[in-house]
PDB file of C-alpha atoms in Angstrom:
ATOM      1  CA  UNK A1137      -0.511 -20.491 -13.724  1.00 96.00           C
ATOM      2  CA  UNK A1138      -1.366 -18.136 -10.869  1.00 98.00           C
ATOM      3  CA  UNK A1139       1.718 -16.353  -9.284  1.00 98.00           C
ATOM      4  CA  UNK A1140       0.969 -14.417  -6.219  1.00 98.00           C
ATOM      5  CA  UNK A1141       2.485 -12.239  -3.903  1.00 98.00           C
ATOM      6  CA  UNK A1142       1.124 -12.704  -0.365  1.00 98.00           C
ATOM      7  CA  UNK A1143       1.581 -12.135   3.546  1.00 98.00           C
ATOM      8  CA  UNK A1144       1.123 -15.395   5.669  1.00 97.00           C
ATOM      9  CA  UNK A1145       1.832 -14.430   9.405  1.00 95.00           C
ATOM     10  CA  UNK A1146       3.268 -11.368   8.859  1.00 96.00           C
ATOM     11  CA  UNK A1147       5.924 -13.159   6.809  1.00 96.00           C
ATOM     12  CA  UNK A1148       6.021 -12.459   2.696  1.00 97.00           C
ATOM     13  CA  UNK A1149       5.792 -14.809   0.600  1.00 96.00           C
ATOM     14  CA  UNK A1150       5.492 -15.498  -3.518  1.00 97.00           C
ATOM     15  CA  UNK A1151       2.989 -18.619  -4.366  1.00 97.00           C
ATOM     16  CA  UNK A1152       0.965 -20.287  -6.750  1.00 97.00           C
ATOM     17  CA  UNK A1153      -2.413 -19.664  -6.651  1.00 98.00           C
ATOM     18  CA  UNK A1154      -4.059 -23.550  -7.245  1.00 97.00           C
ATOM     19  CA  UNK A1155      -8.322 -23.173  -6.504  1.00 95.00           C
ATOM     20  CA  UNK A1156      -8.754 -22.479  -2.397  1.00 96.00           C
ATOM     21  CA  UNK A1157      -5.039 -22.591  -1.591  1.00 97.00           C
ATOM     22  CA  UNK A1158      -1.788 -20.874  -2.268  1.00 98.00           C
ATOM     23  CA  UNK A1159       1.386 -22.971  -2.603  1.00 97.00           C
ATOM     24  CA  UNK A1160       4.719 -21.139  -1.268  1.00 96.00           C
ATOM     25  CA  UNK A1161       7.514 -20.576  -3.689  1.00 95.00           C
ATOM     26  CA  UNK A1162       9.466 -18.246  -1.293  1.00 91.00           C
ATOM     27  CA  UNK A1163      12.103 -20.775   0.600  1.00 88.00           C
ATOM     28  CA  UNK A1164      11.878 -23.142  -2.169  1.00 90.00           C
ATOM     29  CA  UNK A1165      13.333 -21.542  -5.354  1.00 87.00           C
ATOM     30  CA  UNK A1166      16.983 -20.991  -3.894  1.00 80.00           C
ATOM     31  CA  UNK A1167      17.432 -17.317  -5.698  1.00 80.00           C
ATOM     32  CA  UNK A1168      14.266 -16.061  -5.029  1.00 84.00           C
ATOM     33  CA  UNK A1169      12.570 -15.106  -1.698  1.00 86.00           C
ATOM     34  CA  UNK A1170       9.789 -12.437  -1.725  1.00 92.00           C
ATOM     35  CA  UNK A1171      11.072 -10.395  -4.796  1.00 94.00           C
ATOM     36  CA  UNK A1172       8.191 -10.547  -7.637  1.00 97.00           C
ATOM     37  CA  UNK A1173      10.687  -8.771  -9.834  1.00 96.00           C
ATOM     38  CA  UNK A1174      13.403 -11.364  -9.415  1.00 94.00           C
ATOM     39  CA  UNK A1175      11.375 -14.343 -10.248  1.00 96.00           C
ATOM     40  CA  UNK A1176       9.880 -12.556 -13.294  1.00 96.00           C
ATOM     41  CA  UNK A1177      13.999 -12.081 -14.480  1.00 95.00           C
ATOM     42  CA  UNK A1178      14.691 -15.562 -13.537  1.00 95.00           C
ATOM     43  CA  UNK A1179      11.619 -17.592 -14.746  1.00 95.00           C
ATOM     44  CA  UNK A1180      13.079 -19.131 -18.184  1.00 94.00           C
ATOM     45  CA  UNK A1181      15.275 -20.650 -15.457  1.00 94.00           C
ATOM     46  CA  UNK A1182      13.078 -21.281 -13.035  1.00 95.00           C
ATOM     47  CA  UNK A1183       9.713 -22.207 -14.492  1.00 95.00           C
ATOM     48  CA  UNK A1184      10.021 -26.288 -14.400  1.00 95.00           C
ATOM     49  CA  UNK A1185      10.778 -25.763 -10.711  1.00 94.00           C
ATOM     50  CA  UNK A1186       7.867 -23.834 -10.063  1.00 95.00           C
ATOM     51  CA  UNK A1187       5.628 -26.459 -12.514  1.00 95.00           C
ATOM     52  CA  UNK A1188       6.842 -29.153 -10.369  1.00 94.00           C
ATOM     53  CA  UNK A1189       5.116 -27.748  -7.042  1.00 93.00           C
ATOM     54  CA  UNK A1190       1.903 -27.685  -8.618  1.00 93.00           C
ATOM     55  CA  UNK A1191      -0.619 -30.008  -7.252  1.00 89.00           C
ATOM     56  CA  UNK A1192       1.309 -29.772  -3.722  1.00 91.00           C
ATOM     57  CA  UNK A1193      -0.645 -28.938  -0.486  1.00 89.00           C
ATOM     58  CA  UNK A1194      -0.714 -25.611   0.164  1.00 94.00           C
ATOM     59  CA  UNK A1195      -2.140 -22.801   2.694  1.00 97.00           C
ATOM     60  CA  UNK A1196      -6.030 -21.735   2.108  1.00 98.00           C
ATOM     61  CA  UNK A1197      -6.295 -18.656   0.504  1.00 98.00           C
ATOM     62  CA  UNK A1198      -8.688 -17.608   3.386  1.00 97.00           C
ATOM     63  CA  UNK A1199      -5.531 -17.377   5.753  1.00 98.00           C
ATOM     64  CA  UNK A1200      -3.725 -15.411   3.631  1.00 98.00           C
ATOM     65  CA  UNK A1201      -3.490 -11.541   2.419  1.00 98.00           C
ATOM     66  CA  UNK A1202      -3.014 -10.893  -1.186  1.00 98.00           C
ATOM     67  CA  UNK A1203      -0.750  -7.579  -1.975  1.00 98.00           C
ATOM     68  CA  UNK A1204       0.289  -6.066  -4.979  1.00 98.00           C
ATOM     69  CA  UNK A1205       2.246  -8.889  -7.058  1.00 98.00           C
ATOM     70  CA  UNK A1206       4.936  -5.701  -8.005  1.00 98.00           C
ATOM     71  CA  UNK A1207       5.258  -3.395  -5.048  1.00 96.00           C
ATOM     72  CA  UNK A1208       7.938  -0.833  -6.919  1.00 95.00           C
ATOM     73  CA  UNK A1209       7.248  -1.454 -10.737  1.00 96.00           C
ATOM     74  CA  UNK A1210       9.695   0.095 -12.909  1.00 94.00           C
ATOM     75  CA  UNK A1211       7.646   2.155 -14.474  1.00 96.00           C
ATOM     76  CA  UNK A1212       3.629   2.360 -14.139  1.00 98.00           C
ATOM     77  CA  UNK A1213       2.443   3.525 -17.954  1.00 98.00           C
ATOM     78  CA  UNK A1214      -1.438   4.065 -18.036  1.00 97.00           C
ATOM     79  CA  UNK A1215      -3.008   4.130 -21.897  1.00 95.00           C
ATOM     80  CA  UNK A1216      -6.528   6.487 -21.744  1.00 90.00           C
ATOM     81  CA  UNK A1217      -9.588   6.480 -23.949  1.00 86.00           C
ATOM     82  CA  UNK A1218      -8.112   2.724 -25.252  1.00 90.00           C
ATOM     83  CA  UNK A1219     -12.299   1.367 -25.044  1.00 86.00           C
ATOM     84  CA  UNK A1220     -14.355   2.078 -28.135  1.00 79.00           C
ATOM     85  CA  UNK A1221     -17.178   2.952 -25.580  1.00 72.00           C
ATOM     86  CA  UNK A1222     -14.625   5.495 -23.976  1.00 63.00           C
ATOM     87  CA  UNK A1223     -14.223   7.185 -27.497  1.00 65.00           C
ATOM     88  CA  UNK A1224     -18.063   7.441 -27.845  1.00 67.00           C
ATOM     89  CA  UNK A1225     -18.295   8.915 -23.773  1.00 67.00           C
ATOM     90  CA  UNK A1226     -15.293  11.370 -24.872  1.00 65.00           C
ATOM     91  CA  UNK A1227     -17.659  12.196 -27.845  1.00 67.00           C
ATOM     92  CA  UNK A1228     -20.850  13.055 -25.977  1.00 67.00           C
ATOM     93  CA  UNK A1229     -18.229  15.144 -23.671  1.00 65.00           C
ATOM     94  CA  UNK A1230     -16.718  17.220 -26.810  1.00 70.00           C
ATOM     95  CA  UNK A1231     -13.440  15.880 -25.663  1.00 67.00           C
ATOM     96  CA  UNK A1232     -10.662  16.064 -28.312  1.00 65.00           C
ATOM     97  CA  UNK A1233      -9.663  12.640 -29.223  1.00 61.00           C
ATOM     98  CA  UNK A1234      -6.141  11.833 -29.469  1.00 65.00           C
ATOM     99  CA  UNK A1235      -5.479  10.269 -33.105  1.00 74.00           C
ATOM    100  CA  UNK A1236      -2.631   8.091 -31.460  1.00 89.00           C
ATOM    101  CA  UNK A1237      -2.037   6.332 -28.320  1.00 94.00           C
ATOM    102  CA  UNK A1238      -2.614   8.669 -25.142  1.00 92.00           C
ATOM    103  CA  UNK A1239      -0.757   7.652 -22.514  1.00 95.00           C
ATOM    104  CA  UNK A1240      -0.163   8.706 -18.795  1.00 96.00           C
ATOM    105  CA  UNK A1241       2.625   7.854 -16.243  1.00 96.00           C
ATOM    106  CA  UNK A1242       1.822   6.690 -12.480  1.00 97.00           C
ATOM    107  CA  UNK A1243       3.828   7.367  -9.621  1.00 97.00           C
ATOM    108  CA  UNK A1244       5.163   4.016  -8.110  1.00 97.00           C
ATOM    109  CA  UNK A1245       3.583   5.171  -4.590  1.00 97.00           C
ATOM    110  CA  UNK A1246       0.128   4.987  -6.455  1.00 98.00           C
ATOM    111  CA  UNK A1247       0.794   1.117  -6.025  1.00 98.00           C
ATOM    112  CA  UNK A1248      -1.671  -0.605  -3.456  1.00 98.00           C
ATOM    113  CA  UNK A1249      -2.934  -4.103  -2.796  1.00 98.00           C
ATOM    114  CA  UNK A1250      -6.114  -5.784  -4.236  1.00 98.00           C
ATOM    115  CA  UNK A1251      -8.222  -5.675  -1.072  1.00 97.00           C
ATOM    116  CA  UNK A1252      -6.779  -2.532   0.252  1.00 96.00           C
ATOM    117  CA  UNK A1253      -9.159   0.584   1.054  1.00 95.00           C
ATOM    118  CA  UNK A1254      -8.621   3.093  -1.311  1.00 95.00           C
ATOM    119  CA  UNK A1255      -7.634   6.399   0.109  1.00 95.00           C
ATOM    120  CA  UNK A1256      -9.913   9.144  -0.164  1.00 96.00           C
ATOM    121  CA  UNK A1257      -8.051  12.550  -0.729  1.00 96.00           C
ATOM    122  CA  UNK A1258      -8.526  15.021   1.854  1.00 97.00           C
ATOM    123  CA  UNK A1259      -8.035  17.701  -0.888  1.00 97.00           C
ATOM    124  CA  UNK A1260     -11.311  16.467  -3.392  1.00 97.00           C
ATOM    125  CA  UNK A1261     -13.857  13.828  -3.482  1.00 95.00           C
ATOM    126  CA  UNK A1262     -13.659  13.977  -7.176  1.00 96.00           C
ATOM    127  CA  UNK A1263     -12.626  10.212  -6.291  1.00 96.00           C
ATOM    128  CA  UNK A1264     -13.737   8.136  -9.735  1.00 96.00           C
ATOM    129  CA  UNK A1265     -12.585   4.206 -10.792  1.00 96.00           C
ATOM    130  CA  UNK A1266     -12.242   2.337 -14.185  1.00 95.00           C
ATOM    131  CA  UNK A1267     -11.512  -1.272 -14.020  1.00 96.00           C
ATOM    132  CA  UNK A1268      -8.289  -1.963 -16.171  1.00 96.00           C
ATOM    133  CA  UNK A1269      -6.707  -4.521 -17.630  1.00 97.00           C
ATOM    134  CA  UNK A1270      -2.781  -4.517 -16.370  1.00 98.00           C
ATOM    135  CA  UNK A1271      -0.476  -6.498 -17.920  1.00 98.00           C
ATOM    136  CA  UNK A1272       3.029  -6.695 -17.006  1.00 98.00           C
ATOM    137  CA  UNK A1273       6.090  -6.714 -18.815  1.00 98.00           C
ATOM    138  CA  UNK A1274       8.443  -9.838 -18.315  1.00 97.00           C
ATOM    139  CA  UNK A1275      11.476  -9.543 -21.295  1.00 96.00           C
ATOM    140  CA  UNK A1276      12.721  -6.114 -21.830  1.00 95.00           C
ATOM    141  CA  UNK A1277      13.652  -4.749 -24.821  1.00 97.00           C
ATOM    142  CA  UNK A1278      13.736  -1.629 -27.097  1.00 98.00           C
ATOM    143  CA  UNK A1279      12.013  -1.487 -30.318  1.00 98.00           C
ATOM    144  CA  UNK A1280       9.945  -4.462 -30.047  1.00 98.00           C
ATOM    145  CA  UNK A1281       7.962  -5.245 -33.174  1.00 98.00           C
ATOM    146  CA  UNK A1282       4.520  -5.257 -32.806  1.00 98.00           C
ATOM    147  CA  UNK A1283       4.273  -9.298 -34.125  1.00 98.00           C
ATOM    148  CA  UNK A1284       7.301  -9.893 -30.930  1.00 98.00           C
ATOM    149  CA  UNK A1285       5.786  -7.919 -28.258  1.00 98.00           C
ATOM    150  CA  UNK A1286       3.592 -10.963 -27.362  1.00 96.00           C
ATOM    151  CA  UNK A1287       6.692 -12.998 -25.722  1.00 97.00           C
ATOM    152  CA  UNK A1288       7.593  -9.859 -23.790  1.00 98.00           C
ATOM    153  CA  UNK A1289       4.838 -10.231 -21.630  1.00 98.00           C
ATOM    154  CA  UNK A1290       4.761 -12.324 -18.800  1.00 98.00           C
ATOM    155  CA  UNK A1291       1.481 -11.693 -17.395  1.00 98.00           C
ATOM    156  CA  UNK A1292      -1.678 -10.003 -16.681  1.00 98.00           C
ATOM    157  CA  UNK A1293      -4.259  -8.884 -13.856  1.00 98.00           C
ATOM    158  CA  UNK A1294      -7.069  -7.214 -12.924  1.00 98.00           C
ATOM    159  CA  UNK A1295      -6.518  -3.281 -11.731  1.00 98.00           C
ATOM    160  CA  UNK A1296      -8.693  -0.264 -11.016  1.00 97.00           C
ATOM    161  CA  UNK A1297      -7.081   2.750 -12.134  1.00 97.00           C
ATOM    162  CA  UNK A1298      -8.786   5.260  -9.370  1.00 97.00           C
ATOM    163  CA  UNK A1299      -8.639   8.897 -10.724  1.00 97.00           C
ATOM    164  CA  UNK A1300      -8.793  12.392  -8.660  1.00 97.00           C
ATOM    165  CA  UNK A1301     -10.739  13.934 -11.555  1.00 96.00           C
ATOM    166  CA  UNK A1302     -10.617  17.518 -10.441  1.00 96.00           C
ATOM    167  CA  UNK A1303      -6.606  17.056 -10.151  1.00 96.00           C
ATOM    168  CA  UNK A1304      -6.316  15.147 -13.401  1.00 95.00           C
ATOM    169  CA  UNK A1305      -7.971  18.396 -15.284  1.00 93.00           C
ATOM    170  CA  UNK A1306      -5.691  20.645 -13.609  1.00 95.00           C
ATOM    171  CA  UNK A1307      -3.879  20.718 -16.678  1.00 91.00           C
ATOM    172  CA  UNK A1308      -3.490  19.121 -20.227  1.00 88.00           C
ATOM    173  CA  UNK A1309      -1.274  16.208 -18.242  1.00 89.00           C
ATOM    174  CA  UNK A1310      -3.610  13.868 -16.618  1.00 93.00           C
ATOM    175  CA  UNK A1311      -0.271  12.216 -13.895  1.00 95.00           C
ATOM    176  CA  UNK A1312      -1.122  14.521 -11.172  1.00 96.00           C
ATOM    177  CA  UNK A1313      -5.031  12.990 -10.787  1.00 97.00           C
ATOM    178  CA  UNK A1314      -3.758   9.599 -11.577  1.00 97.00           C
ATOM    179  CA  UNK A1315      -0.693   9.486  -9.175  1.00 97.00           C
ATOM    180  CA  UNK A1316      -2.175   9.861  -5.707  1.00 98.00           C
ATOM    181  CA  UNK A1317      -0.971   7.444  -3.338  1.00 98.00           C
ATOM    182  CA  UNK A1318      -2.386   3.951  -2.958  1.00 98.00           C
ATOM    183  CA  UNK A1319      -4.818   4.510  -6.235  1.00 98.00           C
ATOM    184  CA  UNK A1320      -3.775   2.085  -8.182  1.00 98.00           C
ATOM    185  CA  UNK A1321      -4.671  -1.078  -6.777  1.00 98.00           C
ATOM    186  CA  UNK A1322      -4.137  -4.548  -8.697  1.00 98.00           C
ATOM    187  CA  UNK A1323      -3.955  -8.261  -8.289  1.00 98.00           C
ATOM    188  CA  UNK A1324      -4.745 -10.369  -6.727  1.00 98.00           C
ATOM    189  CA  UNK A1325      -2.609 -12.496  -8.491  1.00 98.00           C
ATOM    190  CA  UNK A1326      -0.266 -12.686 -11.937  1.00 98.00           C
ATOM    191  CA  UNK A1327      -1.861 -14.922 -14.613  1.00 98.00           C
ATOM    192  CA  UNK A1328       0.295 -15.918 -16.898  1.00 97.00           C
ATOM    193  CA  UNK A1329      -0.686 -15.679 -20.622  1.00 97.00           C
ATOM    194  CA  UNK A1330      -0.680 -19.857 -21.277  1.00 95.00           C
ATOM    195  CA  UNK A1331      -4.178 -19.845 -19.205  1.00 95.00           C
ATOM    196  CA  UNK A1332      -5.980 -16.722 -20.821  1.00 95.00           C
ATOM    197  CA  UNK A1333      -6.990 -15.196 -23.974  1.00 96.00           C
ATOM    198  CA  UNK A1334      -6.137 -11.269 -23.199  1.00 94.00           C
ATOM    199  CA  UNK A1335      -8.160 -10.692 -26.295  1.00 94.00           C
ATOM    200  CA  UNK A1336     -11.421 -11.716 -24.902  1.00 96.00           C
ATOM    201  CA  UNK A1337     -11.462 -10.863 -21.350  1.00 96.00           C
ATOM    202  CA  UNK A1338     -14.863  -9.487 -19.570  1.00 96.00           C
ATOM    203  CA  UNK A1339     -13.720  -6.926 -17.484  1.00 95.00           C
ATOM    204  CA  UNK A1340     -16.469  -5.124 -15.228  1.00 96.00           C
ATOM    205  CA  UNK A1341     -16.106  -2.933 -11.972  1.00 96.00           C
ATOM    206  CA  UNK A1342     -18.961  -2.556  -9.323  1.00 95.00           C
ATOM    207  CA  UNK A1343     -19.303   0.040  -6.261  1.00 93.00           C
ATOM    208  CA  UNK A1344     -21.241  -1.312  -3.196  1.00 92.00           C
ATOM    209  CA  UNK A1345     -22.142  -4.236  -5.532  1.00 94.00           C
ATOM    210  CA  UNK A1346     -23.501  -1.973  -8.228  1.00 97.00           C
ATOM    211  CA  UNK A1347     -22.328  -2.954 -11.716  1.00 97.00           C
ATOM    212  CA  UNK A1348     -20.897   0.262 -12.679  1.00 95.00           C
ATOM    213  CA  UNK A1349     -19.188  -1.085 -15.796  1.00 94.00           C
ATOM    214  CA  UNK A1350     -18.970  -3.680 -18.010  1.00 95.00           C
ATOM    215  CA  UNK A1351     -17.002  -4.609 -21.431  1.00 94.00           C
ATOM    216  CA  UNK A1352     -14.552  -6.501 -22.829  1.00 95.00           C
ATOM    217  CA  UNK A1353     -11.256  -6.673 -24.108  1.00 95.00           C
ATOM    218  CA  UNK A1354     -12.110  -7.563 -27.299  1.00 94.00           C
ATOM    219  CA  UNK A1355     -12.919  -3.682 -27.742  1.00 93.00           C
ATOM    220  CA  UNK A1356      -9.626  -2.345 -26.855  1.00 93.00           C
ATOM    221  CA  UNK A1357      -8.480  -0.013 -29.510  1.00 91.00           C
ATOM    222  CA  UNK A1358      -5.074  -0.673 -29.355  1.00 94.00           C
ATOM    223  CA  UNK A1359      -3.808  -4.002 -28.336  1.00 95.00           C
ATOM    224  CA  UNK A1360      -1.386  -4.780 -25.757  1.00 97.00           C
ATOM    225  CA  UNK A1361       0.853  -5.452 -28.552  1.00 97.00           C
ATOM    226  CA  UNK A1362       0.135  -2.524 -29.912  1.00 96.00           C
ATOM    227  CA  UNK A1363       0.914  -0.220 -26.917  1.00 97.00           C
ATOM    228  CA  UNK A1364       4.393  -2.293 -25.984  1.00 98.00           C
ATOM    229  CA  UNK A1365       5.515  -1.868 -29.963  1.00 98.00           C
ATOM    230  CA  UNK A1366       4.573   2.103 -29.070  1.00 98.00           C
ATOM    231  CA  UNK A1367       5.696   2.717 -25.871  1.00 98.00           C
ATOM    232  CA  UNK A1368       9.054   0.795 -26.331  1.00 98.00           C
ATOM    233  CA  UNK A1369       9.636   3.271 -29.716  1.00 98.00           C
ATOM    234  CA  UNK A1370      10.570   5.233 -26.631  1.00 98.00           C
ATOM    235  CA  UNK A1371      12.072   3.672 -24.103  1.00 98.00           C
ATOM    236  CA  UNK A1372      13.444   0.400 -22.329  1.00 97.00           C
ATOM    237  CA  UNK A1373      10.618  -1.557 -21.219  1.00 97.00           C
TER     238      UNK A1373
END
């Protein structure tokens, strides 16, 4: 299932995307309006109601504006050097490679819609891009075992980890260069785990029509399950 947050005639709604149309959920689920986090929290109780709406007529996707699925996530974390190709690039650049998972935190204000313009900072021209698979926690928890981690993922999105490279390397901490406003567009919807194989997804980046990145999630060094297990050692997800 593809679940989106979108704007139609100046009204923000949640909906199911099927083909070239979006079926509204807002106004049809009593406890959810336009709040994706509320939908995620209540998903076990609401999923059957949502399923029952599939196949209905909806609004053409060309007539809506897709927004960031979760406008203000509780936490935004990014993992660095997690593709085999990243490791090779780092070695060529004589960068010190992490022996464990290497994480950086991103500010909530980095969140942007999937088709919003990416702002060029007035203080830098060292703007860079990285196509990413984004996963969204559904059921929270602490000290989550790797074997149980898949049960905690609500769904997946495409994302762009926009980086201001000179600010990123002002210090050993990447956070400032990864936290410029509007530099984490993702979406255009959340795909639930039953519809995809997250361990075998092509992931590509195009800049002005030119393919700049082309990989696959099977090249991930640390899987989403391993990432969840590691992060939940430190914090409640």
